[in-house]
Amino acid sequence: MRTATSTLDLREPRTLDEALRVLRDDGPRVPLAGCTDVFVTLHFGTQPARRFLNLWPLDELRGISTPGDGAVLRIGALTTYTELVRSEAVNEWLPALVAASREVGGAQIQNRGTLAGNIANGSPAADTLPVLAVAEAVVVLRSADGERRVPVGALYTGYRATVIRPDELIVAVEVPRLPGTQWFRKVGTRAAQAISKVVMAGVRGPEPRVAFGSVAATVVRVPATERCLAGGGSIEEAQRVLAGEIRPIDDVRSTAAYRLRVAGNLLRQWWEETA
Ligand SMILES: Cc1cc2nc3c(=O)[nH]c(=O)nc-3n(C[C@H](O)[C@H](O)[C@H](O)COP(=O)(O)OP(=O)(O)OC[C@H]3O[C@@H](n4cnc5c(N)ncnc54)[C@H](O)[C@@H]3O)c2cc1C
């Protein structure tokens, strides 16, 4: 590892309240959940931060439940991919998140990587984000001063930029019941252990919902394409609308032209498979 660990300052709070007080009183620190994203930056010596806050022991941030009258599925911030895959409630409410979780990294990453880590890291290629976008999930943020709920659609302000304040932590994600059939597909260089070139989640219900990853600076819903399909447009028309609605880029993983083509193909595949 290129970063000397002796240069790092790590706080290990025992409770969530203590963690939030540390963030309020002691200044900004990078929260560590499963550390699968942060470790890569430490390994390559590209992590600018020196002050960290270990969330991993905080069991208050774990657990999957359907609180109150069962109107929402609440997933704790530290829930790992393995836990999502094994959860009966997630399999019932949000099978697309199970499908996405199965395709994240390998077994080691799935055992350690968390849902909140994927959200906060905010990569446009993050596999859970298109699912959370079509599910219209709400991210629960807490600071020492209180709690607020931010819809996933309002969380990102640009490439890997979020509205999460330095004194806030993601404590949970809440997902309402989704009307319709859920669908997820990730296209990468190979079938497993690959970062997405294009990733899509869709819901085929009274109002079709579609979100893509890796086609813009953030994961995006495609409202014009959704409206076209909701209004009875053909899949060919929707593909044309989609082509004008997303602006993928060329980068090390793929080309804009390939991404545009694959996005259109995924749209069609979703529409045909959920007919
Ligand atoms: C080999 C490998 C393969 C991978 N494959 C995939 C893949 O296929 N698909 C994919 O989407 N990702 C993949 N990843 C990326 C990574 O595993 C995921 O993004 C994972 O969900 C990150 O979770 P974590 O708990 O490890 O986050 P960490 O590394 O602990 O944190 C990531 C970021 O989130 C912040 N954070 C974490 N928890 C909170 C919280 N509760 N509140 C506020 N901020 C928080 C941290 O400060 C940091 O900025 C891969 C990574 C590796 C190393």
Coordinates of C-alpha atoms and ligand atoms in Angstrom, one line a residue:
M1 CA 0.0 0.0 0.0
R2 CA 1.5 3.4 -1.1
T3 CA -0.1 5.4 1.8
A4 CA 1.8 5.1 5.0
T5 CA -0.8 4.1 7.6
S6 CA 1.2 5.9 10.3
T7 CA 0.1 9.2 8.7
L8 CA -3.6 8.4 9.1
D9 CA -5.8 9.5 12.0
L10 CA -8.7 7.1 12.7
R11 CA -11.5 7.6 15.2
E12 CA -13.6 4.6 16.2
P13 CA -16.9 5.7 17.8
R14 CA -18.9 3.2 19.7
T15 CA -22.4 4.7 19.0
L16 CA -24.0 6.6 16.1
D17 CA -24.5 9.6 18.4
E18 CA -20.8 9.6 19.3
A19 CA -19.9 9.4 15.5
L20 CA -22.2 12.4 14.8
R21 CA -20.7 14.4 17.7
V22 CA -17.2 13.7 16.4
L23 CA -18.2 15.0 12.9
R24 CA -19.7 18.1 14.5
D25 CA -17.0 18.9 17.0
D26 CA -13.8 17.6 15.6
G27 CA -14.2 18.7 11.9
P28 CA -14.5 16.7 8.7
R29 CA -13.5 13.1 8.5
V30 CA -14.0 10.5 5.8
P31 CA -16.5 7.9 7.0
L32 CA -15.4 4.3 6.4
A33 CA -18.0 1.6 5.9
G34 CA -16.7 -1.5 4.2
C35 CA -13.7 0.5 2.9
T36 CA -13.8 -1.2 -0.5
D37 CA -13.7 2.1 -2.4
V38 CA -11.6 4.0 0.1
F39 CA -9.0 1.2 0.3
V40 CA -8.3 1.5 -3.4
T41 CA -7.4 5.1 -3.0
L42 CA -5.1 4.4 0.0
H43 CA -3.5 1.5 -1.9
F44 CA -2.7 3.8 -4.9
G45 CA -1.7 6.7 -2.7
T46 CA -4.4 9.0 -4.2
Q47 CA -6.5 9.5 -1.1
P48 CA -6.0 13.2 0.0
A49 CA -7.7 12.8 3.4
R50 CA -5.8 11.8 6.5
R51 CA -8.7 11.8 9.0
F52 CA -11.1 8.9 9.0
L53 CA -14.1 7.7 11.0
N54 CA -14.8 4.0 11.2
L55 CA -18.5 3.2 11.0
W56 CA -18.2 -0.5 10.7
P57 CA -18.8 -1.4 14.4
L58 CA -22.0 0.7 14.5
D59 CA -24.8 -1.9 14.6
E60 CA -27.4 0.9 14.7
L61 CA -26.6 1.3 11.0
R62 CA -27.4 -2.3 10.2
G63 CA -30.7 -4.1 9.6
I64 CA -33.5 -4.4 7.1
S65 CA -37.1 -3.7 8.2
T66 CA -40.5 -2.6 7.1
P67 CA -41.3 -0.1 9.9
G68 CA -44.6 1.3 11.0
D69 CA -47.5 0.3 8.8
G70 CA -45.1 -1.4 6.4
A71 CA -45.3 1.4 3.9
V72 CA -41.5 1.4 3.2
L73 CA -38.6 -1.0 3.2
R74 CA -35.8 0.5 5.3
I75 CA -32.3 -0.7 4.6
G76 CA -29.6 0.3 7.1
A77 CA -26.6 2.1 5.7
L78 CA -24.1 -0.6 6.5
T79 CA -26.1 -3.4 4.8
T80 CA -23.8 -5.4 2.6
Y81 CA -24.5 -6.8 -0.8
T82 CA -24.5 -10.3 0.7
E83 CA -27.1 -9.3 3.3
L84 CA -29.2 -7.7 0.5
V85 CA -29.1 -10.9 -1.5
R86 CA -30.0 -13.0 1.5
S87 CA -32.8 -10.8 2.8
E88 CA -36.3 -12.1 2.2
A89 CA -37.8 -8.6 2.5
V90 CA -35.5 -7.2 -0.2
N91 CA -36.1 -10.2 -2.5
E92 CA -39.8 -9.5 -2.1
W93 CA -39.9 -5.7 -2.4
L94 CA -36.9 -4.9 -4.6
P95 CA -35.7 -7.9 -6.5
A96 CA -33.8 -5.6 -8.9
L97 CA -31.6 -4.6 -6.0
V98 CA -30.9 -8.2 -5.3
A99 CA -30.0 -8.7 -9.0
A100 CA -27.7 -5.6 -8.9
S101 CA -26.1 -6.8 -5.6
R102 CA -25.3 -10.2 -7.1
E103 CA -23.3 -8.5 -9.8
V104 CA -21.2 -6.2 -7.7
G105 CA -17.5 -7.3 -7.6
G106 CA -16.9 -10.8 -6.3
A107 CA -17.8 -12.6 -3.0
Q108 CA -15.2 -10.6 -1.0
I109 CA -16.6 -7.2 -2.2
Q110 CA -20.1 -8.4 -1.6
N111 CA -19.3 -9.4 1.9
R112 CA -17.8 -6.1 2.8
G113 CA -19.2 -3.4 0.4
T114 CA -22.3 -1.5 1.7
L115 CA -25.3 0.1 0.1
A116 CA -24.5 3.5 1.7
G117 CA -20.9 3.3 0.5
N118 CA -22.1 2.8 -3.1
I119 CA -24.5 5.8 -2.7
A120 CA -22.0 8.1 -1.1
N121 CA -19.2 7.2 -3.4
G122 CA -21.6 8.3 -6.2
S123 CA -19.9 6.7 -9.2
P124 CA -22.0 7.1 -12.3
A125 CA -21.2 3.4 -12.8
A126 CA -22.5 2.3 -9.3
D127 CA -24.7 -0.7 -9.8
T128 CA -27.3 0.0 -7.1
L129 CA -28.0 3.6 -8.2
P130 CA -30.2 2.9 -11.2
V131 CA -32.3 0.6 -9.1
L132 CA -32.6 3.2 -6.3
A133 CA -33.5 5.8 -8.9
V134 CA -36.4 3.9 -10.4
A135 CA -37.5 2.9 -6.9
E136 CA -37.6 6.6 -6.0
A137 CA -35.7 5.7 -2.9
V138 CA -35.1 8.2 -0.1
V139 CA -31.7 8.6 1.5
V140 CA -32.0 9.3 5.3
L141 CA -29.2 11.6 6.4
R142 CA -28.4 12.4 10.0
S143 CA -26.2 14.9 11.8
A144 CA -25.8 15.8 15.4
D145 CA -28.5 18.5 14.8
G146 CA -31.2 16.3 13.2
E147 CA -32.3 14.2 10.3
R148 CA -33.4 14.9 6.8
R149 CA -34.6 12.8 3.9
V150 CA -33.4 13.4 0.4
P151 CA -34.8 11.6 -2.6
V152 CA -32.1 9.8 -4.6
G153 CA -33.0 11.9 -7.6
A154 CA -32.0 15.1 -5.7
L155 CA -28.8 13.6 -4.0
Y156 CA -26.3 14.2 -6.8
T157 CA -25.2 17.6 -8.0
G158 CA -22.5 16.5 -10.5
Y159 CA -19.8 13.9 -11.0
R160 CA -19.4 12.2 -7.6
A161 CA -20.8 15.3 -6.0
T162 CA -23.7 15.0 -3.5
V163 CA -25.7 17.3 -1.2
I164 CA -24.4 15.3 1.8
R165 CA -22.8 17.7 4.3
P166 CA -19.5 16.8 5.9
D167 CA -21.2 16.6 9.3
E168 CA -23.9 14.1 8.0
L169 CA -24.0 10.4 7.6
I170 CA -26.3 8.2 5.6
V171 CA -28.1 6.2 8.2
A172 CA -30.6 4.3 6.0
V173 CA -32.3 4.1 2.7
E174 CA -36.1 3.9 2.4
V175 CA -37.9 2.4 -0.5
P176 CA -41.7 2.7 -1.1
R177 CA -43.6 -0.2 -2.7
L178 CA -43.0 -0.3 -6.4
P179 CA -45.9 -0.9 -8.8
G180 CA -44.9 -3.1 -11.7
T181 CA -42.3 -5.6 -12.8
Q182 CA -38.7 -4.8 -12.0
W183 CA -35.8 -5.4 -14.3
F184 CA -32.0 -4.9 -14.1
R185 CA -29.1 -5.5 -16.4
K186 CA -25.5 -4.6 -16.3
V187 CA -23.2 -4.7 -19.3
G188 CA -19.5 -4.9 -18.6
T189 CA -16.3 -6.3 -20.2
R190 CA -17.2 -9.7 -18.8
A191 CA -20.0 -11.4 -16.9
A192 CA -18.5 -10.9 -13.4
Q193 CA -16.0 -8.7 -11.6
A194 CA -16.4 -5.9 -14.1
I195 CA -17.3 -2.2 -13.8
S196 CA -20.4 -1.3 -15.9
K197 CA -20.0 0.1 -19.4
V198 CA -23.8 0.6 -19.2
V199 CA -26.2 -0.4 -16.5
M200 CA -30.0 -0.1 -16.6
A201 CA -32.9 -0.6 -14.2
G202 CA -36.5 -0.5 -15.3
V203 CA -40.0 -0.8 -13.9
R204 CA -42.8 -1.9 -16.2
G205 CA -45.9 -0.7 -14.5
P206 CA -48.7 1.9 -15.0
E207 CA -45.9 4.5 -15.4
P208 CA -42.8 3.0 -16.9
R209 CA -39.6 4.0 -15.1
V210 CA -36.1 3.8 -16.5
A211 CA -32.7 4.8 -15.2
F212 CA -29.2 4.3 -16.6
G213 CA -25.7 4.4 -15.2
S214 CA -22.5 5.1 -17.1
V215 CA -24.2 7.3 -19.7
A216 CA -23.7 10.7 -17.9
A217 CA -21.9 12.3 -15.0
T218 CA -24.4 10.9 -12.7
V219 CA -26.9 8.0 -12.8
V220 CA -30.0 9.4 -14.7
R221 CA -33.7 8.8 -15.1
V222 CA -34.8 9.4 -18.7
P223 CA -38.2 11.2 -18.3
A224 CA -38.8 11.9 -22.0
T225 CA -38.3 8.2 -22.8
E226 CA -40.5 7.2 -20.0
R227 CA -43.2 9.6 -21.2
C228 CA -43.0 8.3 -24.7
L229 CA -43.6 4.7 -23.5
A230 CA -46.4 5.8 -21.0
G231 CA -48.1 7.6 -23.9
G232 CA -48.3 4.4 -26.0
G233 CA -45.2 5.1 -28.1
S234 CA -43.5 2.2 -29.8
I235 CA -40.2 0.8 -28.5
E236 CA -38.6 2.1 -31.7
E237 CA -39.9 5.6 -31.0
A238 CA -38.7 5.3 -27.4
Q239 CA -35.2 4.3 -28.6
R240 CA -35.1 7.4 -30.7
V241 CA -36.1 9.6 -27.8
L242 CA -33.5 7.9 -25.6
A243 CA -30.8 8.5 -28.2
G244 CA -31.5 12.3 -27.9
E245 CA -31.9 12.2 -24.1
I246 CA -28.5 10.7 -23.0
R247 CA -25.1 12.0 -23.8
P248 CA -22.6 9.2 -23.0
I249 CA -18.9 10.0 -23.2
D250 CA -15.8 8.1 -24.5
D251 CA -13.6 7.0 -21.6
V252 CA -11.2 4.2 -20.7
R253 CA -14.0 1.7 -20.3
S254 CA -15.9 2.3 -23.5
T255 CA -16.9 4.7 -26.3
A256 CA -19.9 7.0 -26.4
A257 CA -21.2 5.3 -29.6
Y258 CA -21.1 1.8 -28.0
R259 CA -22.8 3.1 -24.9
L260 CA -25.6 4.8 -26.9
R261 CA -26.2 1.6 -28.9
V262 CA -26.2 -0.7 -25.8
A263 CA -28.5 1.7 -23.9
G264 CA -31.0 1.4 -26.8
N265 CA -30.6 -2.3 -26.9
L266 CA -31.2 -2.6 -23.1
L267 CA -34.3 -0.5 -23.4
R268 CA -35.7 -2.9 -26.0
Q269 CA -34.7 -6.0 -24.1
W270 CA -36.4 -4.7 -20.9
W271 CA -39.6 -3.8 -22.9
E272 CA -39.7 -7.2 -24.6
E273 CA -38.9 -9.3 -21.5
T274 CA -41.5 -7.5 -19.3
A275 CA -44.3 -7.4 -21.9
Ligands
LIG1 C1 -12.5 -5.1 -6.7 C2 -13.7 -4.2 -6.6 C3 -14.8 -4.4 -7.4 C4 -15.9 -3.6 -7.3 N1 -17.0 -3.9 -8.1 C5 -18.0 -3.0 -8.1 C6 -19.2 -3.3 -8.9 O1 -19.2 -4.3 -9.7 N2 -20.2 -2.4 -8.9 C7 -20.2 -1.3 -8.1 O2 -21.2 -0.5 -8.1 N3 -19.1 -1.0 -7.3 C8 -18.1 -1.9 -7.3 N4 -17.0 -1.6 -6.5 C9 -17.0 -0.4 -5.6 C10 -17.4 -0.6 -4.2 O3 -17.2 -1.9 -3.7 C11 -18.8 -0.2 -3.9 O4 -19.0 1.1 -4.3 C12 -19.2 -0.4 -2.4 O5 -20.6 -0.4 -2.3 C13 -18.6 0.7 -1.5 O6 -19.1 0.4 -0.2 P1 -18.1 0.5 1.1 O7 -18.9 0.2 2.3 O8 -16.9 -0.4 0.9 O9 -17.7 2.0 1.0 P2 -16.4 2.8 1.6 O10 -15.2 2.4 0.7 O11 -16.3 2.5 3.1 O12 -16.8 4.2 1.4 C14 -17.1 4.7 0.0 C15 -17.5 6.2 0.2 O13 -18.7 6.3 0.8 C16 -18.6 7.1 2.0 N5 -19.5 6.5 3.0 C17 -19.6 5.2 3.3 N6 -20.6 5.0 4.2 C18 -21.1 6.2 4.5 C19 -22.2 6.7 5.3 N7 -22.9 5.8 6.0 N8 -22.5 8.0 5.3 C20 -21.8 8.9 4.5 N9 -20.8 8.5 3.7 C21 -20.4 7.2 3.7 C22 -17.1 7.1 2.4 O14 -16.7 8.2 3.1 C23 -16.5 7.0 1.0 O15 -16.4 8.3 0.5 C24 -15.9 -2.4 -6.5 C25 -14.7 -2.2 -5.7 C26 -13.6 -3.0 -5.8 C27 -12.4 -2.7 -4.9

